[in-house]
Amino acid sequence: GIMDRAVAVGGGTNVGAVYLRRGDARRAGALGGCAQHIGGQDLPPVRAGECLLLRGRVEARRGEIDRSRASLEAAHESFASVESTKASQPLVEPVRLALVEGDVQAARKFIAALPETESPKQAAELAILDADLERAAAGDTLMVALRAMPS
């Protein structure tokens, strides 16, 4: 049934993400495509968002920036439709893409547009991105690190 397919999709996207972190975009993309195929049209929004998020990351790794942004936006919409805590994940990816491209101004714009978060994990990810941004801009990474520390 749908729950079995949702579990299979979750496994496929998780393994795909591992391959992507290890630098194998081809396998990651294949697993993401397979997961999306298994899930079909009636996939729960969170699982659909996971497929789209992986696809966006793979496309970014391949240099397909416009496709990546479209996939990430679709992932965000899918997560947000059910108020998932994962909704901010696709919003962070454009910051990473801008930094890879060396576009510090775009990265600053994307960071400024990110919603506030209550999640300690998301706050830590944003602090790391902030430090990466400051490093790319030849800024003061120590001040960014100090701002990230809880008071």
GROMACS .gro file of N, CA, C and O in nm, residues 89-131:
model
  172
   89GLN      N    1   1.470   2.328   0.493
   89GLN     CA    2   1.585   2.263   0.427
   89GLN      C    3   1.604   2.308   0.283
   89GLN      O    4   1.715   2.345   0.244
   90PRO      N    5   1.498   2.307   0.200
   90PRO     CA    6   1.519   2.351   0.062
   90PRO      C    7   1.552   2.501   0.051
   90PRO      O    8   1.610   2.543  -0.048
   91LEU      N    9   1.516   2.579   0.152
   91LEU     CA   10   1.545   2.722   0.148
   91LEU      C   11   1.692   2.750   0.174
   91LEU      O   12   1.744   2.854   0.132
   92VAL      N   13   1.760   2.659   0.243
   92VAL     CA   14   1.901   2.676   0.274
   92VAL      C   15   1.989   2.643   0.153
   92VAL      O   16   2.096   2.700   0.135
   93GLU      N   17   1.942   2.553   0.069
   93GLU     CA   18   2.022   2.510  -0.046
   93GLU      C   19   2.061   2.624  -0.139
   93GLU      O   20   2.175   2.627  -0.187
   94PRO      N   21   1.972   2.722  -0.170
   94PRO     CA   22   2.016   2.833  -0.256
   94PRO      C   23   2.132   2.913  -0.197
   94PRO      O   24   2.215   2.966  -0.271
   95VAL      N   25   2.141   2.918  -0.064
   95VAL     CA   26   2.255   2.986   0.000
   95VAL      C   27   2.382   2.909  -0.035
   95VAL      O   28   2.482   2.969  -0.077
   96ARG      N   29   2.376   2.778  -0.020
   96ARG     CA   30   2.494   2.695  -0.052
   96ARG      C   31   2.531   2.708  -0.200
   96ARG      O   32   2.649   2.719  -0.234
   97LEU      N   33   2.430   2.708  -0.287
   97LEU     CA   34   2.457   2.722  -0.431
   97LEU      C   35   2.525   2.856  -0.460
   97LEU      O   36   2.621   2.861  -0.537
   98ALA      N   37   2.473   2.962  -0.401
   98ALA     CA   38   2.532   3.094  -0.424
   98ALA      C   39   2.676   3.098  -0.376
   98ALA      O   40   2.763   3.157  -0.443
   99LEU      N   41   2.705   3.035  -0.264
   99LEU     CA   42   2.842   3.033  -0.212
   99LEU      C   43   2.933   2.954  -0.305
   99LEU      O   44   3.047   2.994  -0.330
  100VAL      N   45   2.884   2.841  -0.357
  100VAL     CA   46   2.963   2.761  -0.452
  100VAL      C   47   2.993   2.843  -0.576
  100VAL      O   48   3.103   2.838  -0.631
  101GLU      N   49   2.894   2.921  -0.620
  101GLU     CA   50   2.912   3.005  -0.738
  101GLU      C   51   2.996   3.130  -0.709
  101GLU      O   52   3.031   3.203  -0.800
  102GLY      N   53   3.024   3.156  -0.581
  102GLY     CA   54   3.102   3.274  -0.544
  102GLY      C   55   3.020   3.402  -0.541
  102GLY      O   56   3.076   3.512  -0.540
  103ASP      N   57   2.889   3.389  -0.538
  103ASP     CA   58   2.801   3.506  -0.539
  103ASP      C   59   2.761   3.541  -0.395
  103ASP      O   60   2.656   3.500  -0.345
  104VAL      N   61   2.848   3.619  -0.330
  104VAL     CA   62   2.828   3.653  -0.189
  104VAL      C   63   2.701   3.736  -0.170
  104VAL      O   64   2.627   3.715  -0.074
  105GLN      N   65   2.674   3.828  -0.262
  105GLN     CA   66   2.553   3.912  -0.248
  105GLN      C   67   2.427   3.827  -0.252
  105GLN      O   68   2.335   3.848  -0.173
  106ALA      N   69   2.420   3.732  -0.345
  106ALA     CA   70   2.303   3.645  -0.353
  106ALA      C   71   2.290   3.561  -0.227
  106ALA      O   72   2.180   3.544  -0.173
  107ALA      N   73   2.402   3.510  -0.177
  107ALA     CA   74   2.398   3.430  -0.054
  107ALA      C   75   2.345   3.513   0.063
  107ALA      O   76   2.262   3.466   0.142
  108ARG      N   77   2.389   3.638   0.073
  108ARG     CA   78   2.339   3.727   0.179
  108ARG      C   79   2.188   3.748   0.165
  108ARG      O   80   2.114   3.748   0.264
  109LYS      N   81   2.142   3.767   0.041
  109LYS     CA   82   1.999   3.789   0.016
  109LYS      C   83   1.919   3.666   0.058
  109LYS      O   84   1.816   3.678   0.123
  110PHE      N   85   1.969   3.547   0.022
  110PHE     CA   86   1.897   3.424   0.056
  110PHE      C   87   1.894   3.402   0.208
  110PHE      O   88   1.792   3.362   0.262
  111ILE      N   89   2.006   3.429   0.275
  111ILE     CA   90   2.010   3.413   0.421
  111ILE      C   91   1.913   3.509   0.488
  111ILE      O   92   1.841   3.473   0.580
  112ALA      N   93   1.910   3.633   0.441
  112ALA     CA   94   1.821   3.733   0.500
  112ALA      C   95   1.673   3.694   0.483
  112ALA      O   96   1.590   3.730   0.567
  113ALA      N   97   1.642   3.620   0.378
  113ALA     CA   98   1.502   3.581   0.351
  113ALA      C   99   1.459   3.456   0.427
  113ALA      O  100   1.341   3.422   0.426
  114LEU      N  101   1.552   3.389   0.493
  114LEU     CA  102   1.517   3.266   0.565
  114LEU      C  103   1.430   3.299   0.686
  114LEU      O  104   1.454   3.397   0.756
  115PRO      N  105   1.329   3.217   0.712
  115PRO     CA  106   1.244   3.240   0.829
  115PRO      C  107   1.318   3.210   0.958
  115PRO      O  108   1.414   3.133   0.959
  116GLU      N  109   1.272   3.271   1.066
  116GLU     CA  110   1.327   3.241   1.198
  116GLU      C  111   1.300   3.095   1.231
  116GLU      O  112   1.201   3.039   1.187
  117THR      N  113   1.389   3.036   1.307
  117THR     CA  114   1.371   2.895   1.342
  117THR      C  115   1.383   2.875   1.492
  117THR      O  116   1.458   2.945   1.558
  118GLU      N  117   1.307   2.781   1.541
  118GLU     CA  118   1.315   2.742   1.682
  118GLU      C  119   1.399   2.616   1.698
  118GLU      O  120   1.436   2.580   1.807
  119SER      N  121   1.429   2.551   1.587
  119SER     CA  122   1.502   2.426   1.589
  119SER      C  123   1.651   2.450   1.613
  119SER      O  124   1.714   2.522   1.537
  120PRO      N  125   1.708   2.389   1.718
  120PRO     CA  126   1.852   2.405   1.742
  120PRO      C  127   1.936   2.353   1.625
  120PRO      O  128   2.038   2.412   1.591
  121LYS      N  129   1.891   2.245   1.561
  121LYS     CA  130   1.965   2.190   1.447
  121LYS      C  131   1.967   2.289   1.333
  121LYS      O  132   2.071   2.314   1.272
  122GLN      N  133   1.851   2.347   1.300
  122GLN     CA  134   1.845   2.444   1.192
  122GLN      C  135   1.924   2.570   1.226
  122GLN      O  136   1.989   2.628   1.140
  123ALA      N  137   1.920   2.611   1.351
  123ALA     CA  138   1.997   2.728   1.394
  123ALA      C  139   2.147   2.702   1.377
  123ALA      O  140   2.221   2.791   1.334
  124ALA      N  141   2.191   2.580   1.408
  124ALA     CA  142   2.332   2.545   1.390
  124ALA      C  143   2.370   2.545   1.243
  124ALA      O  144   2.477   2.595   1.206
  125GLU      N  145   2.282   2.490   1.158
  125GLU     CA  146   2.310   2.490   1.013
  125GLU      C  147   2.322   2.633   0.961
  125GLU      O  148   2.409   2.664   0.880
  126LEU      N  149   2.234   2.721   1.008
  126LEU     CA  150   2.239   2.861   0.965
  126LEU      C  151   2.366   2.929   1.015
  126LEU      O  152   2.425   3.011   0.944
  127ALA      N  153   2.409   2.896   1.135
  127ALA     CA  154   2.533   2.954   1.188
  127ALA      C  155   2.653   2.912   1.104
  127ALA      O  156   2.741   2.993   1.075
  128ILE      N  157   2.655   2.787   1.061
  128ILE     CA  158   2.763   2.739   0.975
  128ILE      C  159   2.760   2.811   0.841
  128ILE      O  160   2.864   2.856   0.790
  129LEU      N  161   2.640   2.825   0.784
  129LEU     CA  162   2.629   2.898   0.657
  129LEU      C  163   2.671   3.043   0.672
  129LEU      O  164   2.736   3.099   0.584
  130ASP      N  165   2.634   3.104   0.784
  130ASP     CA  166   2.674   3.242   0.812
  130ASP      C  167   2.827   3.253   0.815
  130ASP      O  168   2.885   3.347   0.759
  131ALA      N  169   2.891   3.157   0.880
  131ALA     CA  170   3.038   3.159   0.887
  131ALA      C  171   3.098   3.136   0.748
  131ALA      O  172   3.196   3.202   0.711
   0.00000   0.00000   0.00000
